[in-house]
Amino acid sequence: MPLPFLTADRAFEATDEVALPFDDREHWRRPYRPGPWRVAAAALCLLLASYVLFAAVIIALTGSVSEAGVVFGLSLLVIAGALRLLRMGVWVSARGVRQVNFLVTRTVTWNRVVAVRTVQQPVRWMGLPRTVQGQALTLVRRDRTAEGSVPLLTSHGADFMARPEAFDRAADSVEAWADEYRRP
């Protein structure tokens, strides 16, 4: 079963001549692959869910169907969390840029974007409160000041930790989409 949210389109890596090598630009796509930290965390969550599902079957066989239903529901929550973890990141299309977090998804249309640029600044390490010096791809919107710019990607996030080339490719791809579609 193909899982399209796990793989980025290989056209971003295969060609350097065309910045936006897609026929269907209305389709939301992530211009990079999820990082190994994110995939490993989701795999561990799915492994935990398999044990919880097995426990639900054992509980159901012992005769307590209502308790088995609660444990089964818990396993479904863990599976949904793992899938949402894999879906997190920045997605682009001709309509705008979408930042998918674990609980919140924000979409900004290209006509509200002033600039998308890479800056050196303190960034959160793996999404934790600790900050380190790194790079961030920031989005400056028309309705906010430059201080209110939103970091889309960071070099020390779960997708790009210890992979600076991948961060540079992803940042360049999002900047290319912004240059193509935002209106001055």
Tab-separated table of C-alpha atoms in Angstrom, residues 22-183:
chain	number	residue	atom	x	y	z
A	22	PHE	CA	5.437	19.204	-11.444
A	23	ASP	CA	2.490	18.995	-13.790
A	24	ASP	CA	-0.206	19.197	-11.120
A	25	ARG	CA	0.748	22.186	-9.008
A	26	GLU	CA	-2.622	22.323	-7.234
A	27	HIS	CA	-1.746	19.150	-5.339
A	28	TRP	CA	-0.248	19.675	-1.847
A	29	ARG	CA	3.207	18.115	-1.611
A	30	ARG	CA	6.098	18.076	0.840
A	31	PRO	CA	9.300	19.072	-0.990
A	32	TYR	CA	11.483	16.851	1.203
A	33	ARG	CA	11.485	13.434	2.816
A	34	PRO	CA	10.658	13.069	6.499
A	35	GLY	CA	13.798	12.764	8.582
A	36	PRO	CA	15.030	9.594	10.242
A	37	TRP	CA	14.150	10.881	13.724
A	38	ARG	CA	10.532	11.447	12.747
A	39	VAL	CA	10.256	8.084	10.991
A	40	ALA	CA	11.882	6.267	13.931
A	41	ALA	CA	9.491	7.884	16.424
A	42	ALA	CA	6.494	6.939	14.268
A	43	ALA	CA	7.804	3.381	13.899
A	44	LEU	CA	8.127	3.074	17.671
A	45	CYS	CA	4.582	4.378	18.091
A	46	LEU	CA	3.304	1.816	15.586
A	47	LEU	CA	5.232	-0.919	17.375
A	48	LEU	CA	3.588	0.127	20.634
A	49	ALA	CA	0.209	0.133	18.887
A	50	SER	CA	0.743	-3.432	17.702
A	51	TYR	CA	1.360	-4.570	21.288
A	52	VAL	CA	-1.707	-2.686	22.476
A	53	LEU	CA	-3.808	-4.276	19.709
A	54	PHE	CA	-2.532	-7.697	20.727
A	55	ALA	CA	-3.467	-6.894	24.319
A	56	ALA	CA	-6.955	-5.894	23.161
A	57	VAL	CA	-7.367	-9.278	21.459
A	58	ILE	CA	-6.211	-11.115	24.590
A	59	ILE	CA	-8.583	-9.073	26.761
A	60	ALA	CA	-11.460	-9.752	24.352
A	61	LEU	CA	-10.753	-13.488	24.416
A	62	THR	CA	-10.847	-13.531	28.223
A	63	GLY	CA	-14.405	-12.265	28.134
A	64	SER	CA	-14.269	-8.561	28.937
A	65	VAL	CA	-15.407	-7.006	25.667
A	66	SER	CA	-15.919	-3.491	27.067
A	67	GLU	CA	-12.347	-3.352	28.400
A	68	ALA	CA	-11.084	-4.713	25.094
A	69	GLY	CA	-12.944	-1.902	23.325
A	70	VAL	CA	-11.214	0.697	25.495
A	71	VAL	CA	-7.784	-0.819	24.812
A	72	PHE	CA	-8.608	-1.068	21.089
A	73	GLY	CA	-9.602	2.618	21.115
A	74	LEU	CA	-6.299	3.452	22.791
A	75	SER	CA	-4.423	1.619	20.057
A	76	LEU	CA	-6.329	3.566	17.410
A	77	LEU	CA	-5.275	6.820	19.109
A	78	VAL	CA	-1.627	5.713	19.059
A	79	ILE	CA	-1.899	4.804	15.356
A	80	ALA	CA	-3.531	8.155	14.548
A	81	GLY	CA	-0.773	9.940	16.464
A	82	ALA	CA	1.926	8.080	14.540
A	83	LEU	CA	0.325	8.952	11.207
A	84	ARG	CA	-0.019	12.592	12.222
A	85	LEU	CA	3.636	12.591	13.275
A	86	LEU	CA	4.583	11.413	9.792
A	87	ARG	CA	2.374	14.046	8.179
A	88	MET	CA	3.999	16.937	10.073
A	89	GLY	CA	6.084	19.375	8.049
A	90	VAL	CA	5.786	22.016	5.360
A	91	TRP	CA	3.614	21.366	2.313
A	92	VAL	CA	3.433	23.571	-0.792
A	93	SER	CA	1.109	23.963	-3.751
A	94	ALA	CA	0.074	26.674	-6.162
A	95	ARG	CA	-2.436	27.851	-3.548
A	96	GLY	CA	0.072	28.524	-0.772
A	97	VAL	CA	2.248	27.068	1.917
A	98	ARG	CA	0.894	24.834	4.674
A	99	GLN	CA	2.643	24.133	7.966
A	100	VAL	CA	1.341	20.958	9.571
A	101	ASN	CA	2.083	20.597	13.285
A	102	PHE	CA	0.915	17.785	15.537
A	103	LEU	CA	-2.318	19.494	16.603
A	104	VAL	CA	-2.580	22.584	14.370
A	105	THR	CA	-2.364	23.143	10.623
A	106	ARG	CA	-1.764	26.650	9.277
A	107	THR	CA	-2.205	27.571	5.628
A	108	VAL	CA	-1.017	30.866	4.154
A	109	THR	CA	-1.908	31.764	0.583
A	110	TRP	CA	0.893	33.059	-1.613
A	111	ASN	CA	-0.714	36.500	-1.990
A	112	ARG	CA	-0.295	37.035	1.790
A	113	VAL	CA	3.422	36.132	1.699
A	114	VAL	CA	5.959	38.963	1.554
A	115	ALA	CA	9.121	36.854	1.685
A	116	VAL	CA	10.429	33.385	2.361
A	117	ARG	CA	14.084	33.417	3.373
A	118	THR	CA	16.713	31.448	5.232
A	119	VAL	CA	18.188	33.196	8.278
A	120	GLN	CA	20.719	32.365	10.975
A	121	GLN	CA	19.043	32.489	14.370
A	122	PRO	CA	18.583	30.498	17.566
A	123	VAL	CA	16.318	27.555	16.777
A	124	ARG	CA	14.676	24.933	18.932
A	125	TRP	CA	16.548	21.649	19.105
A	126	MET	CA	14.238	18.788	18.000
A	127	GLY	CA	11.227	20.906	18.969
A	128	LEU	CA	12.262	21.053	22.622
A	129	PRO	CA	12.609	24.293	24.625
A	130	ARG	CA	16.418	24.178	24.360
A	131	THR	CA	17.731	26.495	21.629
A	132	VAL	CA	20.902	26.233	19.578
A	133	GLN	CA	22.353	28.389	16.828
A	134	GLY	CA	21.096	27.192	13.459
A	135	GLN	CA	19.254	28.073	10.287
A	136	ALA	CA	15.561	28.659	9.909
A	137	LEU	CA	13.407	29.097	6.834
A	138	THR	CA	11.095	31.934	7.804
A	139	LEU	CA	7.857	33.131	6.272
A	140	VAL	CA	7.072	36.838	6.466
A	141	ARG	CA	3.390	37.622	5.973
A	142	ARG	CA	1.819	40.895	4.850
A	143	ASP	CA	-0.340	41.193	7.956
A	144	ARG	CA	2.581	40.774	10.393
A	145	THR	CA	5.818	42.599	11.088
A	146	ALA	CA	9.247	41.134	10.363
A	147	GLU	CA	9.589	40.192	14.047
A	148	GLY	CA	6.425	38.110	13.719
A	149	SER	CA	7.863	35.923	10.970
A	150	VAL	CA	7.009	32.260	11.333
A	151	PRO	CA	9.841	29.682	11.101
A	152	LEU	CA	8.695	26.999	8.685
A	153	LEU	CA	11.725	24.715	8.848
A	154	THR	CA	14.762	24.625	11.106
A	155	SER	CA	18.118	22.941	10.627
A	156	HIS	CA	17.804	21.253	14.027
A	157	GLY	CA	14.277	19.873	13.636
A	158	ALA	CA	13.280	16.215	13.461
A	159	ASP	CA	13.511	16.203	9.659
A	160	PHE	CA	16.930	17.812	9.237
A	161	MET	CA	18.997	16.958	12.315
A	162	ALA	CA	22.557	16.170	11.113
A	163	ARG	CA	21.424	16.556	7.457
A	164	PRO	CA	22.380	20.109	6.401
A	165	GLU	CA	22.209	19.265	2.678
A	166	ALA	CA	18.612	18.117	3.053
A	167	PHE	CA	17.716	21.352	4.857
A	168	ASP	CA	19.331	23.420	2.100
A	169	ARG	CA	17.448	21.495	-0.632
A	170	ALA	CA	14.127	21.818	1.203
A	171	ALA	CA	14.626	25.527	1.895
A	172	ASP	CA	15.570	26.163	-1.738
A	173	SER	CA	12.488	24.266	-2.913
A	174	VAL	CA	10.087	26.220	-0.702
A	175	GLU	CA	11.769	29.494	-1.734
A	176	ALA	CA	11.362	28.493	-5.409
A	177	TRP	CA	7.647	27.874	-4.864
A	178	ALA	CA	7.351	31.251	-3.137
A	179	ASP	CA	9.202	33.058	-5.958
A	180	GLU	CA	6.967	31.395	-8.526
A	181	TYR	CA	3.598	32.092	-6.924
A	182	ARG	CA	3.717	35.056	-4.542
A	183	ARG	CA	2.645	38.415	-5.860
